[in-house]
Coordinates of C-alpha atoms in Angstrom, one line a residue:
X203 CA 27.4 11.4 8.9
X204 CA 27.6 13.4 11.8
X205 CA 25.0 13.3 15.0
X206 CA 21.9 15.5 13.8
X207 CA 22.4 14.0 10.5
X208 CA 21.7 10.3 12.0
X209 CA 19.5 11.7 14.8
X210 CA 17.0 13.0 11.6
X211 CA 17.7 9.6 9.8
X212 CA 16.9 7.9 12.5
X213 CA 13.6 10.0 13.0
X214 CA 12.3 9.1 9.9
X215 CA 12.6 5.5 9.7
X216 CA 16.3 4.4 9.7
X217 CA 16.4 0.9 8.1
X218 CA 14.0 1.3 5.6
X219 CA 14.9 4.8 4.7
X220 CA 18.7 4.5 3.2
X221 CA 18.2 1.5 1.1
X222 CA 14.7 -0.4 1.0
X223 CA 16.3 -3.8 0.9
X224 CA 19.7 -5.1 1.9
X225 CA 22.5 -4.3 -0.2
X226 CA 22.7 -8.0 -1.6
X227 CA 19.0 -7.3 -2.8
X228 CA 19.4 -3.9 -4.3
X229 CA 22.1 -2.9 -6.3
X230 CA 22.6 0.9 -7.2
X231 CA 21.9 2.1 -10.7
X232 CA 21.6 5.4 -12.7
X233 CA 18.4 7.5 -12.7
X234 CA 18.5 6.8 -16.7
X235 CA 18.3 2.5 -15.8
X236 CA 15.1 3.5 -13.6
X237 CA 13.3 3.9 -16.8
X238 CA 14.3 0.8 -18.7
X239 CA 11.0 -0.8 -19.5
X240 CA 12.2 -3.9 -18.1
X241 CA 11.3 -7.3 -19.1
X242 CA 8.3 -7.9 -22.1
X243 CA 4.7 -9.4 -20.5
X244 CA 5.4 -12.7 -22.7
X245 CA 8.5 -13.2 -21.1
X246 CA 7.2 -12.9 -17.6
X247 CA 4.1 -15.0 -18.1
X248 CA 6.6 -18.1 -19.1
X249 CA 8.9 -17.5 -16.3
X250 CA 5.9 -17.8 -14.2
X251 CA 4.7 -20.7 -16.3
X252 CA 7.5 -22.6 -15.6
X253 CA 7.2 -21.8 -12.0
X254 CA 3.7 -23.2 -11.6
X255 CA 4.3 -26.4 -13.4
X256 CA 7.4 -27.2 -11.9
X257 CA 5.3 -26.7 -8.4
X258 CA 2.4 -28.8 -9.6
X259 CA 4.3 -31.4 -10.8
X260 CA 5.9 -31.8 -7.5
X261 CA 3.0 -32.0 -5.8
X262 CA 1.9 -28.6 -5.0
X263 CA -1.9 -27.9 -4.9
X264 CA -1.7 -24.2 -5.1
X265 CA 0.9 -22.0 -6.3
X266 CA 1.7 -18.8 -6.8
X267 CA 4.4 -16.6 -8.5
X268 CA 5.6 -12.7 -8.1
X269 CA 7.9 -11.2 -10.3
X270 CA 9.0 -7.9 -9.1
X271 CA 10.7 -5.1 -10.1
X272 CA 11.3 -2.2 -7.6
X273 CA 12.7 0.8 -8.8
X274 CA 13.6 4.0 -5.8
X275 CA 15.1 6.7 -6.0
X276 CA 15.6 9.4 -2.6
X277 CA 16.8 12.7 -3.2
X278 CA 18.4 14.1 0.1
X279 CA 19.4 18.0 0.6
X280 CA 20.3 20.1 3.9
X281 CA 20.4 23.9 3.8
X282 CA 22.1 24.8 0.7
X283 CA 23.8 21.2 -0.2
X284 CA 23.2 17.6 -1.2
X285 CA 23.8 15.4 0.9
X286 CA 22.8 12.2 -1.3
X287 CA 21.5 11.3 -4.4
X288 CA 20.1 7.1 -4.0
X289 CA 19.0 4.9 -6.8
X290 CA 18.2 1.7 -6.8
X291 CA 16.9 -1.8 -8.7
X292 CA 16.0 -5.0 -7.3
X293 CA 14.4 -7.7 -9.3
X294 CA 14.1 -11.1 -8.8
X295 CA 11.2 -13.8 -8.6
X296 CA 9.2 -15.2 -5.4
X297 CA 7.3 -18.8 -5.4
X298 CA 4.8 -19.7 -2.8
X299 CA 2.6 -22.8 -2.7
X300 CA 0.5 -24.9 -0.6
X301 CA 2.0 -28.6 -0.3
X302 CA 0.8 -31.4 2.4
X303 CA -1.8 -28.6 3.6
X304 CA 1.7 -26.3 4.6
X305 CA 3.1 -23.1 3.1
X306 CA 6.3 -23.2 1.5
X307 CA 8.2 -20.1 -0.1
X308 CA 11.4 -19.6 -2.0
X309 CA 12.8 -16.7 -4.0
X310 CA 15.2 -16.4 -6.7
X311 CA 17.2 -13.0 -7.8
X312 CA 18.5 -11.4 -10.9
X313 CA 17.0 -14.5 -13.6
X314 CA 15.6 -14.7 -16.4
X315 CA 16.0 -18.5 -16.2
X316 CA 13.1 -20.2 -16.8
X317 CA 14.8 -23.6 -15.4
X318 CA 16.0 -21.1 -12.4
X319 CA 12.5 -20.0 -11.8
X320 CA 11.2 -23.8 -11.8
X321 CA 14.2 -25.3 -9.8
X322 CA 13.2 -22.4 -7.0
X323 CA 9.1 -23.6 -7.3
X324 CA 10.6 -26.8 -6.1
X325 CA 12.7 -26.0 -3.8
X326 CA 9.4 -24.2 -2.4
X327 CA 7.7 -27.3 -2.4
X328 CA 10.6 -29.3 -0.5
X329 CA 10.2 -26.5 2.3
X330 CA 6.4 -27.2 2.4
X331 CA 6.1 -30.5 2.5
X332 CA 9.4 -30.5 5.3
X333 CA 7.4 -28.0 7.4
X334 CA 4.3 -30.1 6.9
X335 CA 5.6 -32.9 9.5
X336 CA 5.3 -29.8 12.4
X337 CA 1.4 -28.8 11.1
X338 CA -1.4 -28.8 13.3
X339 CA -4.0 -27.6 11.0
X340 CA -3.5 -27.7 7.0
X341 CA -3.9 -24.5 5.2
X342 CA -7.6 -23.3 4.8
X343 CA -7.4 -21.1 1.7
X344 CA -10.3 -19.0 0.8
X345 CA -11.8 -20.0 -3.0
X346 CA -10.8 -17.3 -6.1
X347 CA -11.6 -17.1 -9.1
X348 CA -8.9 -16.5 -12.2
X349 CA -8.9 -13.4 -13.9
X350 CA -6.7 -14.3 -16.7
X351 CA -4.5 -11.2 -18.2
X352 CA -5.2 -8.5 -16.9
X353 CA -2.9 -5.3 -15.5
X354 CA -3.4 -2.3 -13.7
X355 CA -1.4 1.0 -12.9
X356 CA -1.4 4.1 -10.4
X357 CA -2.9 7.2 -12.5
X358 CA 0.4 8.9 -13.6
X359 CA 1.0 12.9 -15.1
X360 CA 4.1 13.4 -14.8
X361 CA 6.7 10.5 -14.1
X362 CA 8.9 10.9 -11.4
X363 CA 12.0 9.4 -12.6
X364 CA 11.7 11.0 -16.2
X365 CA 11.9 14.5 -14.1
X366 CA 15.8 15.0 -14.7
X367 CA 17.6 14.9 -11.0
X368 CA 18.3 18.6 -11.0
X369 CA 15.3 19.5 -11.3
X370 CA 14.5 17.9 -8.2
X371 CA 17.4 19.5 -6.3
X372 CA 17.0 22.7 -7.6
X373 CA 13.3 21.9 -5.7
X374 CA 14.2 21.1 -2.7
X375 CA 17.1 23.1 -2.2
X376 CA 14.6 26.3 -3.5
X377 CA 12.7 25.1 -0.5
X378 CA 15.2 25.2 1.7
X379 CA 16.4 28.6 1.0
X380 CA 12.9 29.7 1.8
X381 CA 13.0 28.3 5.0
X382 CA 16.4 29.8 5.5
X383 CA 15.2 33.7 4.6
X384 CA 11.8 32.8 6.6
X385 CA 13.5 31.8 9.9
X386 CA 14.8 28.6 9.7
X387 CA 18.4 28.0 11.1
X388 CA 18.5 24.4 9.6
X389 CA 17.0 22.4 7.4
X390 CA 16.6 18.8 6.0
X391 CA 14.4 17.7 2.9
X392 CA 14.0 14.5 1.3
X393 CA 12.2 13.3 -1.5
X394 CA 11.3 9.8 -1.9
X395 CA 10.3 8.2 -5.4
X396 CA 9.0 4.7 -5.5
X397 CA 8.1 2.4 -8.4
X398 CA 6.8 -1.6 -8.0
X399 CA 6.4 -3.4 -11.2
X400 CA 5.1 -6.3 -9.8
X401 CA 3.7 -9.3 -11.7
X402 CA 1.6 -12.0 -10.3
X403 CA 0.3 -15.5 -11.8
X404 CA -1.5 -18.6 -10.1
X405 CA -2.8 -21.9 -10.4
X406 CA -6.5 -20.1 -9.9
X407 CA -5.6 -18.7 -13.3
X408 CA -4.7 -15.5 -12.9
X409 CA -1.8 -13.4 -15.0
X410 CA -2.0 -10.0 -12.8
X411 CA 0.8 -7.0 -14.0
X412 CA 0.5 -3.9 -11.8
X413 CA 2.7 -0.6 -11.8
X414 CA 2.7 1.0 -9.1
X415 CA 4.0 4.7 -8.0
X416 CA 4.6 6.6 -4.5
X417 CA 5.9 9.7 -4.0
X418 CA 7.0 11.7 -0.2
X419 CA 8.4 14.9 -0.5
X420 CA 9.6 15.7 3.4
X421 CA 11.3 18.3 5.2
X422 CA 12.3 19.8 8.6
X423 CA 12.7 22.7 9.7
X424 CA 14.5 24.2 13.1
X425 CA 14.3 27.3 14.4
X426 CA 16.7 28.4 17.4
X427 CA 16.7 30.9 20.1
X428 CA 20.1 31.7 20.9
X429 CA 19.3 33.9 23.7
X430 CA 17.3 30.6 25.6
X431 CA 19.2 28.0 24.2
X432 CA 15.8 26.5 23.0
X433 CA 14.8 24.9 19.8
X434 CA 11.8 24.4 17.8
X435 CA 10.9 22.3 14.8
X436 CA 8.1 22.0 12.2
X437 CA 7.9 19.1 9.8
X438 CA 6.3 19.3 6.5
X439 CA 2.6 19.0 6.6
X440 CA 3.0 16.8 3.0
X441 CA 0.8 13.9 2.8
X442 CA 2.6 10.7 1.1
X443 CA 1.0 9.9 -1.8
X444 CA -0.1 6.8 -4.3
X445 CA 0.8 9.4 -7.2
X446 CA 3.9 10.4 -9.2
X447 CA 5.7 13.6 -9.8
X448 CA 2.3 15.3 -10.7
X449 CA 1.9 15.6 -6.9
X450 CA 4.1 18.1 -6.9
X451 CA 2.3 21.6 -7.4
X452 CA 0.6 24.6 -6.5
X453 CA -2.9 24.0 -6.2
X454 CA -5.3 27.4 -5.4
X455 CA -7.1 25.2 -2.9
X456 CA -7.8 26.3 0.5
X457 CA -5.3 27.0 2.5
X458 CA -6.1 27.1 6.4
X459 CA -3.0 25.2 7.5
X460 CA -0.8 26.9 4.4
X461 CA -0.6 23.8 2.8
X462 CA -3.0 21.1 0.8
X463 CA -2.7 17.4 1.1
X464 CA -6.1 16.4 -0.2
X465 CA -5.9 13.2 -2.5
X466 CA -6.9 14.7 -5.8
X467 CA -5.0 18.1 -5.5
X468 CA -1.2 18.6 -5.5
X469 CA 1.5 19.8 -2.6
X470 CA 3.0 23.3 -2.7
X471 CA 6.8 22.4 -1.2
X472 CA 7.9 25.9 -1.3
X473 CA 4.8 27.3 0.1
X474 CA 4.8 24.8 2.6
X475 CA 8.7 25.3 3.6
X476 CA 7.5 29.1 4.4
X477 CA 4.7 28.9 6.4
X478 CA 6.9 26.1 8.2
X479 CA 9.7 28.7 9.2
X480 CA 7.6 31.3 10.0
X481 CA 4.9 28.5 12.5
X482 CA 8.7 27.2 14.2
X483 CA 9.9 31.1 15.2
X484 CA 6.3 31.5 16.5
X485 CA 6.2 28.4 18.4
X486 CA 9.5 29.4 20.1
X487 CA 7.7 32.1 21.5
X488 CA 4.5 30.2 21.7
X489 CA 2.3 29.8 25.5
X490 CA 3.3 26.7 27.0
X491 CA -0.2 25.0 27.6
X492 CA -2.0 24.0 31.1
X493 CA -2.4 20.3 31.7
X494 CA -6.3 19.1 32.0
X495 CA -8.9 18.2 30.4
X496 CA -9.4 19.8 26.9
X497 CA -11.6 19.8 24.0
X498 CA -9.4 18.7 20.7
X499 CA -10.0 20.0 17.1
X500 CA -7.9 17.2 14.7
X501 CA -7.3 18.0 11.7
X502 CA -6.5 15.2 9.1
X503 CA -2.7 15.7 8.7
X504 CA -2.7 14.7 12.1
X505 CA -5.4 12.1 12.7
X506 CA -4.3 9.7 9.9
X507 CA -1.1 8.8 12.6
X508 CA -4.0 8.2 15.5
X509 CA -5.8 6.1 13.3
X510 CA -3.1 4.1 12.1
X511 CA -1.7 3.1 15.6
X512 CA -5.0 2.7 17.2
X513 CA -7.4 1.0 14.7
X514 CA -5.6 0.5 11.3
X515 CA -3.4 -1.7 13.7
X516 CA -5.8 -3.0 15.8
X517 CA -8.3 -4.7 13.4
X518 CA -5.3 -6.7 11.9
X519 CA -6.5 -9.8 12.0
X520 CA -3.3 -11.7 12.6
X521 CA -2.5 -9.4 15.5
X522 CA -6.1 -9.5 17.0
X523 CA -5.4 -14.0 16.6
X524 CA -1.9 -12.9 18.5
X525 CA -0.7 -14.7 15.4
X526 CA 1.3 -11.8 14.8
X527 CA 3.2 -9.3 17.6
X528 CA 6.0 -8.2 16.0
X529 CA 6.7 -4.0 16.1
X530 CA 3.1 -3.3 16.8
X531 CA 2.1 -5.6 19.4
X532 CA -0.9 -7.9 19.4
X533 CA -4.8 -5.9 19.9
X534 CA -7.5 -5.5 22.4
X535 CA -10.1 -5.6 19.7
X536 CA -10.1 -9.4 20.8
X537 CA -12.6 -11.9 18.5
X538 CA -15.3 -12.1 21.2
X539 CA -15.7 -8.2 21.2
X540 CA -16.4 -8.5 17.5
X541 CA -19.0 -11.7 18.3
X542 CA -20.9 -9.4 20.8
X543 CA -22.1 -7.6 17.8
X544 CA -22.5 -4.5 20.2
X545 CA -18.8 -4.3 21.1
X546 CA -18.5 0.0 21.4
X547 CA -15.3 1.2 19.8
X548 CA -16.3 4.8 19.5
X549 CA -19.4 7.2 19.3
X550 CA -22.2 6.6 17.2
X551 CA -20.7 9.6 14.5
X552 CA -17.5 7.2 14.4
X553 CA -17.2 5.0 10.9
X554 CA -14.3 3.2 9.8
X555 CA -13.5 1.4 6.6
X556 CA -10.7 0.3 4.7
X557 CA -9.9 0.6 0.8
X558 CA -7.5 -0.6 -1.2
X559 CA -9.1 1.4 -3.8
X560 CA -9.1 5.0 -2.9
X561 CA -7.2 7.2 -6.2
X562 CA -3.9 8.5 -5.1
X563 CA -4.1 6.6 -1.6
X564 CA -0.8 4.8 -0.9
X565 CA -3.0 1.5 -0.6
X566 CA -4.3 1.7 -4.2
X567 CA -3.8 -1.2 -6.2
X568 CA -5.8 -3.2 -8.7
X569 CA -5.5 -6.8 -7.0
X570 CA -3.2 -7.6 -3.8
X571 CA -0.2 -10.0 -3.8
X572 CA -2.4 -13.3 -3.6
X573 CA -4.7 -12.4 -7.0
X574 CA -7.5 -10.6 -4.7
X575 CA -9.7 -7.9 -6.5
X576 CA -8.8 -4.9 -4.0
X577 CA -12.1 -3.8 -2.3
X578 CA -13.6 -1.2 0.4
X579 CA -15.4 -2.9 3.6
X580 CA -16.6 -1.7 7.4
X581 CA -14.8 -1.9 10.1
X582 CA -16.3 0.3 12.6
X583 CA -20.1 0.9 12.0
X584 CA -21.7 3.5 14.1
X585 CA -19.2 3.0 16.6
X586 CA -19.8 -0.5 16.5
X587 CA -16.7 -3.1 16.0
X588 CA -18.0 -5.0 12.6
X589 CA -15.1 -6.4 10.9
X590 CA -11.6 -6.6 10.4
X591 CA -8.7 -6.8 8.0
X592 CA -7.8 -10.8 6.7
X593 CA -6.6 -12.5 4.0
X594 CA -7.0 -15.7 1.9
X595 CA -5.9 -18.1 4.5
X596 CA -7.8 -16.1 7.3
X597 CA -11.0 -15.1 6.6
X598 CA -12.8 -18.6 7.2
X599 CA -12.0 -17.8 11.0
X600 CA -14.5 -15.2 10.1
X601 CA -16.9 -17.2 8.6
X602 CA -16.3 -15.4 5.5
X603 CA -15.8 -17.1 2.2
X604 CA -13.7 -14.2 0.3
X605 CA -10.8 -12.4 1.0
X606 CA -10.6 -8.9 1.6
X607 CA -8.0 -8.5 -0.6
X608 CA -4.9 -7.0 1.7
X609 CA -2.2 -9.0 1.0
X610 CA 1.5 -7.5 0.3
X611 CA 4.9 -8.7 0.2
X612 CA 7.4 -5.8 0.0
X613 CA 9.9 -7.3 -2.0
X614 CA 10.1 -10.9 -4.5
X615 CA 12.2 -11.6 -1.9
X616 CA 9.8 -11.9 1.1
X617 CA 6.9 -14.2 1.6
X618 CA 3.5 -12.0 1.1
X619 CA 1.1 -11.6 4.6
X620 CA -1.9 -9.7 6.0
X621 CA -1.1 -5.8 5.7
X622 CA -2.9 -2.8 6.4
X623 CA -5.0 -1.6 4.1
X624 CA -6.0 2.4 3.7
X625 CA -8.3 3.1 7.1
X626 CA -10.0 5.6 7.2
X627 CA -12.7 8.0 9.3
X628 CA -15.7 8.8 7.2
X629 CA -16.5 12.1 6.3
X630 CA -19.5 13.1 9.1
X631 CA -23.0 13.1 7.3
X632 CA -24.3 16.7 8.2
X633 CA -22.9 20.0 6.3
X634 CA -20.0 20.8 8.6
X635 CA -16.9 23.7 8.1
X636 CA -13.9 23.4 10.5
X637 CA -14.6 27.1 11.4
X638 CA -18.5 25.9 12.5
X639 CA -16.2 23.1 14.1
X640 CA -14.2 25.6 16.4
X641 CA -17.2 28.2 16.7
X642 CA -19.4 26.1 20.0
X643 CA -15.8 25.1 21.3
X644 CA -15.3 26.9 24.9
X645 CA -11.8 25.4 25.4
X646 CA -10.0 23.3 23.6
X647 CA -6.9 22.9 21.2
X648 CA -6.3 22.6 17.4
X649 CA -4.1 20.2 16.7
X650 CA -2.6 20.2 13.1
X651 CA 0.2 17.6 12.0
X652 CA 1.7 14.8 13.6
X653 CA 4.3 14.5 16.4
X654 CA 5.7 12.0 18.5
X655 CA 3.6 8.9 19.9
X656 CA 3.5 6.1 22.1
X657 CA 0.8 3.3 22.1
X658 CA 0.9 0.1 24.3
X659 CA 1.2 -3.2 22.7
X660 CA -2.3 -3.9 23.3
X661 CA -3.2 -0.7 20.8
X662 CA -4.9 0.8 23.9
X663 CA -3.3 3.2 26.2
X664 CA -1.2 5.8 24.1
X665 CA 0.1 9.7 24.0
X666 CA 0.1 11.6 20.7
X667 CA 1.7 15.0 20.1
X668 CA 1.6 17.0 17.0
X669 CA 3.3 19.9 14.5
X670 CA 1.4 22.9 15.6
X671 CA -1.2 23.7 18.4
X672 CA -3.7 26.7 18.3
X673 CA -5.7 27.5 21.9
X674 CA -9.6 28.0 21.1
X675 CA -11.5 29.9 23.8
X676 CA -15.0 30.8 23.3
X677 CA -15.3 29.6 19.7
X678 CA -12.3 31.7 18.6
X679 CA -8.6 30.7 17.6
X680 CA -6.2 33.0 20.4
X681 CA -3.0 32.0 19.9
X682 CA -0.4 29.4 19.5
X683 CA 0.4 26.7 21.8
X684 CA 3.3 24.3 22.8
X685 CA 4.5 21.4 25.0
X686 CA 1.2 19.8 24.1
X687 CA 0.4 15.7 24.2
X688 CA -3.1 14.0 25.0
X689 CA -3.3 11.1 26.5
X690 CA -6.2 8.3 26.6
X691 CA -7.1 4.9 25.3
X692 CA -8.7 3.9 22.3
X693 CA -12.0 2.9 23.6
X694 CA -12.3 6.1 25.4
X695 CA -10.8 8.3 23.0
X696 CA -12.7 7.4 20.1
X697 CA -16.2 7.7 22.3
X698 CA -15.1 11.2 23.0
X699 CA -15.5 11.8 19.0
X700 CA -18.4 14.0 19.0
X701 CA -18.4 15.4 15.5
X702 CA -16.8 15.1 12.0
X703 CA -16.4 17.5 9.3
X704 CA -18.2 16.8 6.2
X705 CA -16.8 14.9 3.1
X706 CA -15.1 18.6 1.7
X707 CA -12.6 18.5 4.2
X708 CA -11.9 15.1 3.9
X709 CA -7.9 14.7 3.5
X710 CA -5.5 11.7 3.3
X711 CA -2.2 11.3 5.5
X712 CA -0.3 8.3 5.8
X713 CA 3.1 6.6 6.4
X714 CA 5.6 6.0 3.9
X715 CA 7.1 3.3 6.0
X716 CA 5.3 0.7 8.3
X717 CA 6.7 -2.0 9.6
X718 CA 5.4 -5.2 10.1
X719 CA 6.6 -9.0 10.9
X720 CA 10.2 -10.9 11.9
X721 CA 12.4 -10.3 9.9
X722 CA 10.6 -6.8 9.0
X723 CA 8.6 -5.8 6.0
X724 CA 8.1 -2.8 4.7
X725 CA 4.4 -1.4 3.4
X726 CA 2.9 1.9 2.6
X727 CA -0.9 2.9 3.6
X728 CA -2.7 6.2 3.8
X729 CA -5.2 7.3 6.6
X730 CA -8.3 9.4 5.3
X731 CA -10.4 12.2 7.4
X732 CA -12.2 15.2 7.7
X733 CA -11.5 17.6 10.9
X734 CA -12.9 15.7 13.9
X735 CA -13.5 17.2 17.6
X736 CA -12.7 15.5 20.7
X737 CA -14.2 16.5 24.2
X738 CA -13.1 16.4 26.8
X739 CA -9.5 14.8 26.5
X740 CA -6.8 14.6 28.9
X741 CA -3.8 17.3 27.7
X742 CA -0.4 16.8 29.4
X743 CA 2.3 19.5 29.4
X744 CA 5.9 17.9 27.9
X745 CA 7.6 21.1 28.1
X746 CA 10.9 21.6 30.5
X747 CA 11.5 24.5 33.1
X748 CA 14.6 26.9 31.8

């Protein structure tokens, strides 16, 4: 791999990008073994039988068991050439359990054992009650109710892994020769295919099979003057996606940005790939912008990455508790701001909730990995700090008798915690276009995409760039921008939200790959919004003199 190649690796999330769990955890496999049905419901319900009696009968008060199954597959091209082609399977069983009021976990690979699977629920047990001897406080675990059998899967059209592999090259590397003819002088696209089987039982009674589907086509282009020396780049404006290979498609939607990402309608790669050539040549001869004060018009493609960093972040629970600092920090959304009742996280047009139910969000699941019916709640009411996100063993630090039902583990191999559900900005209540957005704007910027950021470990001071900036003067777009980053905090950014486009512009974004805890875990969570405007916001220039 040569420096570019592990710069762009690197760029989009290294570690988790190659292989999604360490090579003893995943072993590589044809695309033809991605579609093996894997093992019958019977069989998994008395591996996780034997699991929770053999936890039980050593004492155990609660239990719980995952057996998962995840199934990837990343296609990698670059200009006119694969560069890789990854499959891979991991499978294995996970055992958690409450023992002498402490957690205990152990995990077990490649079984179908069922005295494997009971001789790990024990070995779970032994860790609890060892850990026991340290606790402070026993476990407080939220009541649930069983379910019994029940299952749930992502809505799927077209199955990613039955779409032979050439077909998927042929794709991408289509896509990259229409960057190429377009402008481009390089170009890297990847597209990532994701599968969890996962099945879950308890001792509440619950016998929970999900299958679950993601899907992230990606690309980059680069554009280079040779006469300057200078280089520009556009990424794809794709939004990752709770769906399967269906996702990818031309859709006859609008097409302001030259591409559409909203949940229920597909992506448009080649399209995309040649607007993207065409937007990096322009910005290479784009104005490089003034720093000051400047009113902002996001679009969704690039909110979803401001929302994530500044509240999908900061209302974790465990991070707000400073249980939890790892890769993100701890928050500023401290528990006394959320006692006040009148703490002011934004303007009055600002509303955020999460859901764990939202179709073709990467979020969307039937129940979470602790046997939670997935749900929608507030978090930011009229600007007002309401809630936040928690789990089973947190929520009584709420006051609240019932989980919220955003628990993941990202393997059987790793202990399930508190993750991120889908936050999102509601759609603003009042009939509003982007173009009626941009028309009472006298100067100010239209940001589309996202770019580079950095956010304090408080989630409070932070910079954000972006893919593509247009200048608005006097309610009209005049021309491209570049070298553009705002800067603010979260309090005082999202008071300077003044408007939101209406629910038909609303759009999903997300990230693929968000890391949480020590040693890291891996989850997936979209970011929902319509175009929202922004006065008054501090605009720094990041360009260099040449």
């Amino acid at each position: 791999m040569n420096r570019r190649d592990f710069t762009q690796t690197l760029g989009m999330g290294a570690a988790g990008l190659l292989l999604p769990k360490m090579p003893a955890l995943a072993r590589t496999v044809t695309a033809e073994e991605l579609l093996e049905p894997g093992l019958d419901l019977p069989i998994k319900k008395r591996l996780a039988d034997a699991a929770l009696n053999a936890a039980t009968a050593k004492g155990a008060t609660y239990a719980d068991v995952r057996i998962g199954r995840y199934l990837n597959q990343y296609v990698m091209t670059r200009e006119n050439r694969v560069q890789n082609i990854i499959n891979t399977e991991s499978f294995g069983v996970g055992v958690r359990v409450i023992a002498n009021g402490c957690w205990g976990f152990a995990a077990i690979g490649d079984t179908q054992s069922e005295e494997d699977v009971a001789r790990t629920a024990e070995k779970a047990v032994l860790f609890a009650k060892a850990h026991a001897r340290l606790l402070k406080k026993p476990v407080q675990l939220a009541p649930q109710k069983g379910f019994g059998e029940v299952s749930w899967k992502t809505k799927v059209d077209k199955h990613s892994f039955e779409v032979p592999v050439k077909e998927k090259v042929d794709l991408l590397l289509t896509a990259n020769d229409i960057a190429l003819k377009n402008g481009a002088n390089f170009v890297n696209n990847t597209l990532f295919m994701i599968n969890e089987q996962k099945y879950f039982a308890s001792t509440d009674g619950s016998y929970i099979d999900q299958d679950v589907h993601r899907i992230w086509p990606n690309f980059t282009v680069t554009a280079v003057d040779k006469a300057s020396g200078l280089m520009a780049t556009r990424d794809s404006l794709s939004a990752p996606m709770g769906r399967s290979y269906d996702y990818l498609q031309t859709n006859p939607a609008d097409k302001l940005t030259g591409v559409t990402t909203r949940y229920n309608q597909g992506y448009d790669m080649l399209e995309d790939a040649e607007a993207a050539a065409k937007q990096a040549r322009l910005k290479l001869k784009a104005k490089s912008v003034e720093a000051g004060k400047w009113d902002l018009v996001l679009d969704p493609s690039h909110t979803y990455l401001t929302i994530h960093e500044s509240v999908g972040h900061a209302t974790e629970l465990d991070r707000v508790l400073g249980y939890e600092a790892n890769l993100a920090g701890t928050s500023f959304a401290t528990i006394d701001k959320w006692q006040s009742k009148k703490f002011n996280y934004g303007s009055n047009v600002v509303n955020f909730f999460a859901d764990k139910t939202q179709p073709g969000s990467l979020g969307d699941v039937g129940w979470d990995d602790e046997g939670v019916k997935t749900k929608r709640w507030d978090l930011i009411k009229d600007g007002i700090l309401v809630n936040y996100q928690a789990i089973r063993d947190q929520v009584h630090m709420l006051g609240e008798a019932e989980s919220q039902g955003c628990c993941y583990a990202d393997s059987w191999s790793t202990v399930q915690f508190q993750r991120m559900a889908n936050v999102s900005l509601a759609p603003g209540k009042e009939r509003l276009t982007v173009d009626e957005m941009i028309r009472d704007v006298k100067k100010g910027i239209y940001i589309i995409g996202d770019g580079s950021y950095s956010i304090d470990q408080q989630r409070y001071n932070f910079q954000f760039g972006g893919q593509l900036f247009y200048e608005i003067r006097d309610g009209q777009i005049v021309g491209m921008l570049r070298d553009v980053a705002y800067q603010s905090n979260t309090q005082e950014f999202w008071n300077s939200c003044v408007k939101v486009c209406d629910e038909r512009d609303y759009r999903m974004g997300g990230t693929f790959f968000d890391g949480k805890g020590q040693p890291a875990q891996i989850n997936s969570v979209s970011h929902g919004s319509s175009t929202a405007r922004f006065n008054g916001v501090n605009v720094l220039n990041t360009g260099r003199k040449i």
